[in-house]
C-alpha positions as a Python dict, from the first residue, in 0.01 Angstrom:
ca = {
    (1, 'M'): (0, 0, 0),
    (2, 'K'): (-278, 121, -236),
    (3, 'K'): (-484, -188, -151),
    (4, 'A'): (-444, -125, 219),
    (5, 'R'): (-547, 241, 172),
    (6, 'N'): (-858, 139, -22),
    (7, 'K'): (-956, -106, 250),
    (8, 'F'): (-909, 173, 510),
    (9, 'I'): (-1131, 412, 306),
    (10, 'L'): (-1394, 142, 265),
    (11, 'F'): (-1379, 74, 644),
    (12, 'L'): (-1427, 456, 714),
    (13, 'V'): (-1721, 479, 465),
    (14, 'T'): (-1885, 175, 627),
    (15, 'I'): (-1842, 322, 971),
    (16, 'I'): (-1998, 659, 866),
    (17, 'F'): (-2286, 483, 691),
    (18, 'V'): (-2370, 273, 1000),
    (19, 'N'): (-2346, 577, 1225),
    (20, 'V'): (-2582, 769, 997),
    (21, 'L'): (-2830, 478, 1002),
    (22, 'F'): (-2803, 451, 1378),
    (23, 'F'): (-2847, 820, 1456),
    (24, 'S'): (-3124, 858, 1204),
    (25, 'K'): (-3308, 576, 1379),
    (26, 'V'): (-3243, 727, 1721),
    (27, 'M'): (-3362, 1071, 1602),
    (28, 'A'): (-3675, 916, 1457),
    (29, 'Q'): (-3741, 742, 1788),
    (30, 'E'): (-3698, 1070, 1975),
    (31, 'L'): (-3937, 1278, 1767),
    (32, 'E'): (-4235, 1379, 1971),
    (33, 'I'): (-4574, 1334, 1816),
    (34, 'V'): (-4789, 1644, 1778),
    (35, 'K'): (-5148, 1590, 1686),
    (36, 'I'): (-5289, 1866, 1470),
    (37, 'Y'): (-5630, 1924, 1303),
    (38, 'W'): (-5545, 1913, 939),
    (39, 'F'): (-5754, 1987, 627),
    (40, 'P'): (-5645, 2110, 284),
    (41, 'S'): (-5646, 2494, 269),
    (42, 'L'): (-5437, 2768, 119),
    (43, 'I'): (-5395, 2936, 456),
    (44, 'K'): (-5234, 2616, 586),
    (45, 'T'): (-4948, 2665, 343),
    (46, 'V'): (-4736, 2788, 641),
    (47, 'L'): (-4789, 2447, 799),
    (48, 'Y'): (-4714, 2257, 476),
    (49, 'I'): (-4393, 2451, 434),
    (50, 'A'): (-4279, 2376, 798),
    (51, 'E'): (-4352, 2010, 738),
    (52, 'E'): (-4198, 1973, 381),
    (53, 'E'): (-3887, 2180, 471),
    (54, 'G'): (-3816, 1982, 787),
    (55, 'F'): (-3874, 2275, 1026),
    (56, 'F'): (-4076, 2054, 1263),
    (57, 'R'): (-3821, 1776, 1246),
    (58, 'E'): (-3547, 2030, 1344),
    (59, 'Q'): (-3747, 2095, 1659),
    (60, 'G'): (-3777, 1718, 1732),
    (61, 'I'): (-4149, 1710, 1621),
    (62, 'K'): (-4336, 1462, 1406),
    (63, 'I'): (-4675, 1587, 1292),
    (64, 'E'): (-4962, 1351, 1308),
    (65, 'E'): (-5260, 1466, 1095),
    (66, 'V'): (-5606, 1432, 1248),
    (67, 'K'): (-5891, 1463, 1009),
    (68, 'L'): (-6217, 1577, 1155),
    (69, 'Q'): (-6556, 1705, 1033),
    (70, 'N'): (-6495, 2069, 1130),
    (71, 'A'): (-6313, 2314, 1354),
    (72, 'A'): (-6581, 2283, 1620),
    (73, 'E'): (-6492, 1920, 1673),
    (74, 'A'): (-6124, 2021, 1696),
    (75, 'L'): (-6204, 2263, 1986),
    (76, 'I'): (-6354, 1979, 2191),
    (77, 'L'): (-6054, 1761, 2135),
    (78, 'L'): (-5811, 2040, 2222),
    (79, 'N'): (-5994, 2098, 2552),
    (80, 'Q'): (-5984, 1728, 2631),
    (81, 'G'): (-5618, 1685, 2536),
    (82, 'A'): (-5684, 1455, 2251),
    (83, 'L'): (-5550, 1714, 2009),
    (84, 'D'): (-5247, 1941, 2057),
    (85, 'V'): (-5301, 2224, 1816),
    (86, 'S'): (-5541, 2361, 1555),
    (87, 'F'): (-5562, 2635, 1298),
    (88, 'S'): (-5915, 2782, 1352),
    (89, 'P'): (-6119, 3100, 1283),
    (90, 'L'): (-6266, 3271, 1589),
    (91, 'S'): (-6614, 3129, 1646),
    (92, 'S'): (-6900, 3132, 1901),
    (93, 'G'): (-6799, 2781, 2014),
    (94, 'M'): (-6442, 2893, 2077),
    (95, 'I'): (-6553, 3195, 2283),
    (96, 'N'): (-6796, 2993, 2491),
    (97, 'L'): (-6530, 2729, 2554),
    (98, 'I'): (-6255, 2981, 2641),
    (99, 'G'): (-6499, 3146, 2885),
    (100, 'E'): (-6542, 2810, 3072),
    (101, 'S'): (-6193, 2658, 3030),
    (102, 'K'): (-5829, 2739, 3064),
    (103, 'N'): (-5737, 2462, 2826),
    (104, 'I'): (-5777, 2655, 2503),
    (105, 'R'): (-5605, 2979, 2401),
    (106, 'L'): (-5512, 3174, 2083),
    (107, 'T'): (-5129, 3168, 2068),
    (108, 'A'): (-5051, 3328, 1731),
    (109, 'G'): (-5219, 3492, 1431),
    (110, 'L'): (-5244, 3335, 1082),
    (111, 'A'): (-5440, 3481, 793),
    (112, 'R'): (-5578, 3835, 762),
    (113, 'I'): (-5840, 3977, 528),
    (114, 'N'): (-5728, 4164, 220),
    (115, 'N'): (-5949, 4298, -56),
    (116, 'N'): (-5903, 3996, -282),
    (117, 'N'): (-5854, 3674, -76),
    (118, 'V'): (-6196, 3634, 79),
    (119, 'G'): (-6547, 3772, 24),
    (120, 'I'): (-6883, 3701, -134),
    (121, 'V'): (-6888, 3533, -476),
    (122, 'M'): (-7184, 3535, -710),
    (123, 'R'): (-7220, 3328, -1020),
    (124, 'V'): (-7334, 3533, -1326),
    (125, 'R'): (-7606, 3358, -1520),
    (126, 'D'): (-7617, 3386, -1905),
    (127, 'N'): (-7921, 3607, -1895),
    (128, 'F'): (-7794, 3827, -1606),
    (129, 'E'): (-7684, 4182, -1670),
    (130, 'A'): (-7447, 4274, -1386),
    (131, 'P'): (-7516, 4610, -1214),
    (132, 'L'): (-7201, 4808, -1166),
    (133, 'D'): (-7215, 4893, -794),
    (134, 'T'): (-7183, 4657, -497),
    (135, 'K'): (-7507, 4777, -336),
    (136, 'A'): (-7716, 4681, -636),
    (137, 'L'): (-7536, 4345, -666),
    (138, 'L'): (-7604, 4243, -309),
    (139, 'Q'): (-7963, 4373, -312),
    (140, 'G'): (-8018, 4142, -608),
    (141, 'L'): (-7951, 3845, -375),
    (142, 'K'): (-8278, 3904, -187),
    (143, 'G'): (-8479, 3573, -182),
    (144, 'K'): (-8177, 3377, -319),
    (145, 'K'): (-7948, 3116, -169),
    (146, 'L'): (-7615, 3217, -15),
    (147, 'G'): (-7372, 2958, 129),
    (148, 'I'): (-7164, 2996, 448),
    (149, 'P'): (-6937, 2730, 610),
    (150, 'I'): (-7049, 2761, 979),
    (151, 'L'): (-7321, 2959, 1157),
    (152, 'G'): (-7179, 3184, 1420),
    (153, 'D'): (-6826, 3203, 1298),
    (154, 'L'): (-6639, 3509, 1166),
    (155, 'S'): (-6729, 3435, 806),
    (156, 'N'): (-7099, 3440, 897),
    (157, 'Y'): (-7045, 3778, 1075),
    (158, 'F'): (-6853, 3935, 789),
    (159, 'V'): (-7113, 3819, 534),
    (160, 'E'): (-7410, 3944, 733),
    (161, 'K'): (-7251, 4281, 814),
    (162, 'T'): (-7142, 4334, 452),
    (163, 'L'): (-7501, 4267, 345),
    (164, 'E'): (-7644, 4497, 615),
    (165, 'N'): (-7400, 4781, 510),
    (166, 'N'): (-7559, 4751, 163),
    (167, 'G'): (-7919, 4760, 280),
    (168, 'V'): (-7984, 4384, 279),
    (169, 'A'): (-8112, 4205, 588),
    (170, 'I'): (-7995, 3847, 642),
    (171, 'K'): (-8362, 3740, 691),
    (172, 'D'): (-8421, 3831, 324),
    (173, 'I'): (-8156, 3576, 220),
    (174, 'Q'): (-8186, 3195, 215),
    (175, 'V'): (-7875, 3100, 414),
    (176, 'V'): (-7731, 2749, 333),
    (177, 'V'): (-7466, 2601, 561),
    (178, 'M'): (-7209, 2426, 338),
    (179, 'P'): (-6839, 2336, 367),
    (180, 'L'): (-6602, 2545, 151),
    (181, 'Y'): (-6493, 2242, -64),
    (182, 'S'): (-6853, 2193, -168),
    (183, 'T'): (-6937, 2556, -224),
    (184, 'G'): (-6762, 2591, -564),
    (185, 'I'): (-6955, 2293, -708),
    (186, 'A'): (-7277, 2426, -571),
    (187, 'L'): (-7223, 2760, -739),
    (188, 'E'): (-7137, 2591, -1064),
    (189, 'N'): (-7445, 2371, -1077),
    (190, 'G'): (-7680, 2642, -952),
    (191, 'T'): (-7756, 2500, -606),
    (192, 'L'): (-7628, 2828, -463),
    (193, 'D'): (-7668, 3182, -612),
    (194, 'A'): (-7381, 3321, -394),
    (195, 'A'): (-7141, 3214, -120),
    (196, 'H'): (-6870, 3313, 118),
    (197, 'L'): (-6556, 3196, -46),
    (198, 'T'): (-6177, 3208, -2),
    (199, 'E'): (-5878, 3158, -229),
    (200, 'P'): (-5784, 2950, -430),
    (201, 'Y'): (-6152, 2847, -475),
    (202, 'I'): (-6224, 3202, -607),
    (203, 'T'): (-5959, 3175, -878),
    (204, 'A'): (-6052, 2823, -964),
    (205, 'L'): (-6411, 2936, -1019),
    (206, 'K'): (-6299, 3234, -1235),
    (207, 'N'): (-6116, 2990, -1462),
    (208, 'K'): (-6440, 2798, -1531),
    (209, 'N'): (-6721, 3046, -1502),
    (210, 'K'): (-6805, 3409, -1508),
    (211, 'I'): (-6833, 3524, -1153),
    (212, 'L'): (-6864, 3843, -956),
    (213, 'F'): (-6640, 3886, -653),
    (214, 'I'): (-6756, 4127, -374),
    (215, 'P'): (-6502, 4197, -102),
    (216, 'F'): (-6615, 4231, 261),
    (217, 'S'): (-6684, 4580, 398),
    (218, 'E'): (-6384, 4810, 421),
    (219, 'E'): (-6407, 4818, 801),
    (220, 'F'): (-6285, 4454, 809),
    (221, 'L'): (-5985, 4514, 594),
    (222, 'D'): (-5673, 4361, 768),
    (223, 'A'): (-5886, 4189, 1030),
    (224, 'P'): (-5736, 3860, 1165),
    (225, 'I'): (-5954, 3574, 1052),
    (226, 'T'): (-5759, 3260, 1152),
    (227, 'F'): (-5552, 3174, 1460),
    (228, 'L'): (-5302, 2913, 1588),
    (229, 'V'): (-5491, 2754, 1878),
    (230, 'Y'): (-5326, 2553, 2154),
    (231, 'G'): (-5495, 2294, 2371),
    (232, 'Q'): (-5429, 2179, 2732),
    (233, 'N'): (-5132, 1954, 2623),
    (234, 'F'): (-4921, 2260, 2514),
    (235, 'L'): (-5069, 2509, 2763),
    (236, 'V'): (-5040, 2294, 3071),
    (237, 'K'): (-4859, 1959, 3023),
    (238, 'K'): (-4586, 2027, 2766),
    (239, 'P'): (-4522, 2405, 2726),
    (240, 'E'): (-4169, 2345, 2597),
    (241, 'L'): (-4309, 2141, 2312),
    (242, 'G'): (-4548, 2429, 2247),
    (243, 'V'): (-4247, 2665, 2212),
    (244, 'R'): (-4069, 2429, 1973),
    (245, 'F'): (-4380, 2404, 1761),
    (246, 'M'): (-4403, 2783, 1741),
    (247, 'K'): (-4039, 2808, 1636),
    (248, 'A'): (-4112, 2570, 1335),
    (249, 'Y'): (-4436, 2767, 1261),
    (250, 'L'): (-4249, 3102, 1254),
    (251, 'K'): (-3993, 2960, 1006),
    (252, 'G'): (-4284, 2843, 791),
    (253, 'C'): (-4431, 3196, 810),
    (254, 'K'): (-4097, 3347, 701),
    (255, 'Q'): (-4069, 3129, 397),
    (256, 'Y'): (-4437, 3188, 309),
    (257, 'S'): (-4376, 3565, 320),
    (258, 'E'): (-4127, 3523, 27),
    (259, 'G'): (-4436, 3486, -193),
    (260, 'K'): (-4501, 3277, -503),
    (261, 'T'): (-4157, 3125, -525),
    (262, 'K'): (-4113, 2810, -722),
    (263, 'R'): (-4055, 2610, -402),
    (264, 'N'): (-4364, 2752, -224),
    (265, 'I'): (-4588, 2669, -526),
    (266, 'E'): (-4435, 2330, -549),
    (267, 'I'): (-4533, 2259, -188),
    (268, 'M'): (-4878, 2399, -236),
    (269, 'K'): (-4940, 2191, -544),
    (270, 'K'): (-4835, 1878, -354),
    (271, 'N'): (-5071, 1947, -61),
    (272, 'L'): (-5369, 2116, -231),
    (273, 'Q'): (-5589, 1978, -507),
    (274, 'F'): (-5537, 2272, -734),
    (275, 'D'): (-5331, 2311, -1058),
    (276, 'E'): (-5019, 2529, -1064),
    (277, 'E'): (-5176, 2800, -1273),
    (278, 'T'): (-5458, 2850, -1027),
    (279, 'L'): (-5217, 2864, -738),
    (280, 'K'): (-5003, 3124, -919),
    (281, 'N'): (-5301, 3345, -1011),
    (282, 'A'): (-5467, 3318, -666),
    (283, 'N'): (-5453, 3613, -424),
    (284, 'W'): (-5268, 3456, -135),
    (285, 'P'): (-5379, 3576, 215),
    (286, 'V'): (-5140, 3781, 424),
    (287, 'V'): (-5001, 3584, 713),
    (288, 'V'): (-4920, 3774, 1039),
    (289, 'P'): (-4811, 3575, 1343),
    (290, 'E'): (-4859, 3869, 1590),
    (291, 'L'): (-5177, 3875, 1788),
    (292, 'S'): (-5279, 4229, 1694),
    (293, 'K'): (-5569, 4429, 1539),
    (294, 'L'): (-5817, 4243, 1746),
    (295, 'D'): (-6010, 4574, 1770),
    (296, 'K'): (-6126, 4496, 1420),
    (297, 'L'): (-6336, 4215, 1579),
    (298, 'E'): (-6486, 4417, 1865),
    (299, 'G'): (-6833, 4414, 1709),
    (300, 'Y'): (-6816, 4033, 1661),
    (301, 'Q'): (-6903, 3951, 2025),
    (302, 'D'): (-7189, 4196, 2034),
    (303, 'W'): (-7332, 4031, 1718),
    (304, 'L'): (-7293, 3685, 1879),
    (305, 'L'): (-7458, 3799, 2188),
    (306, 'E'): (-7744, 3953, 1999),
    (307, 'K'): (-7788, 3628, 1805),
    (308, 'K'): (-7763, 3425, 2132),
    (309, 'Y'): (-7464, 3228, 1998),
    (310, 'I'): (-7265, 3311, 2308),
    (311, 'N'): (-7365, 3322, 2681),
    (312, 'K'): (-7157, 3629, 2761),
    (313, 'K'): (-6889, 3852, 2624),
    (314, 'I'): (-6522, 3787, 2740),
    (315, 'N'): (-6219, 4020, 2716),
    (316, 'F'): (-6023, 3954, 2401),
    (317, 'Q'): (-5705, 3962, 2597),
    (318, 'S'): (-5816, 3667, 2814),
    (319, 'M'): (-5837, 3458, 2498),
    (320, 'L'): (-5469, 3498, 2428),
    (321, 'E'): (-5153, 3326, 2553),
    (322, 'K'): (-4862, 3522, 2414),
    (323, 'K'): (-4572, 3356, 2597),
    (324, 'F'): (-4515, 3091, 2325),
    (325, 'L'): (-4474, 3341, 2053),
    (326, 'E'): (-4252, 3567, 2271),
    (327, 'R'): (-4031, 3275, 2373),
    (328, 'A'): (-4011, 3139, 2016),
    (329, 'R'): (-3897, 3477, 1887),
}
């Protein structure tokens, strides 16, 4: 009797095991591929969380990372349908493209400026006596080299306006275009005297060198700086997939908002090339999915038009497509 019961239990275990394997295989086959512009960044932690915790898989999505040179290239691929989604700052290229095409729209917010997570960083030389006020610090940059990631994007605007608000014209600075991941090294070896920088690069530099951090002007506090951008595949061809992606994204945002938990830092450490101590000490950006406070960026298009980076101004509301966020909620 006992032997028969053991055989029956073994039979049940085998059936369950076979079914688990079968349905796992079926689920894997049914996952829809979503191509996303991917590069290591602290503000992408929301995405890392959604991937690592299985939030995308819950929505029947498999993420395929597409590594590109920059966000400008991602915009072109979004418009063509070769890319599904990107996390991008507002830029002149995006505004020009949105003005000409219905295949790109901002669908949710991501990072916002606080006083500590993004700004201008200056390296202090051994023979340098730091002035106490921001104005004197920035005026000391005249004739020196300052790095920015992309001409015509929001970081360029924030840097230039912060300089102007402290009596420094951008023409008096030697602007060097350089990607963020190279900026820290350039500050260390003296190739740059200052740079636009974000976390955790700021904290990583503080650990190695004496640096001065200057936040952007107060007027930009809480301004949205990065957005979730959908291309024609989600906007036109597969809107339901776009809603499912948004659901996973919102779950990632919710877990991120729990702060510097052991699990969140563990996920960051796995996906970013920074040590645990740096990630713990870094000032994490605030993540807000709502498409709000765009009035903080009203002057940006005027600045772009003046610089001839854009052909014409467009209404901010025409850049948005809120239905995905509303339906996912």
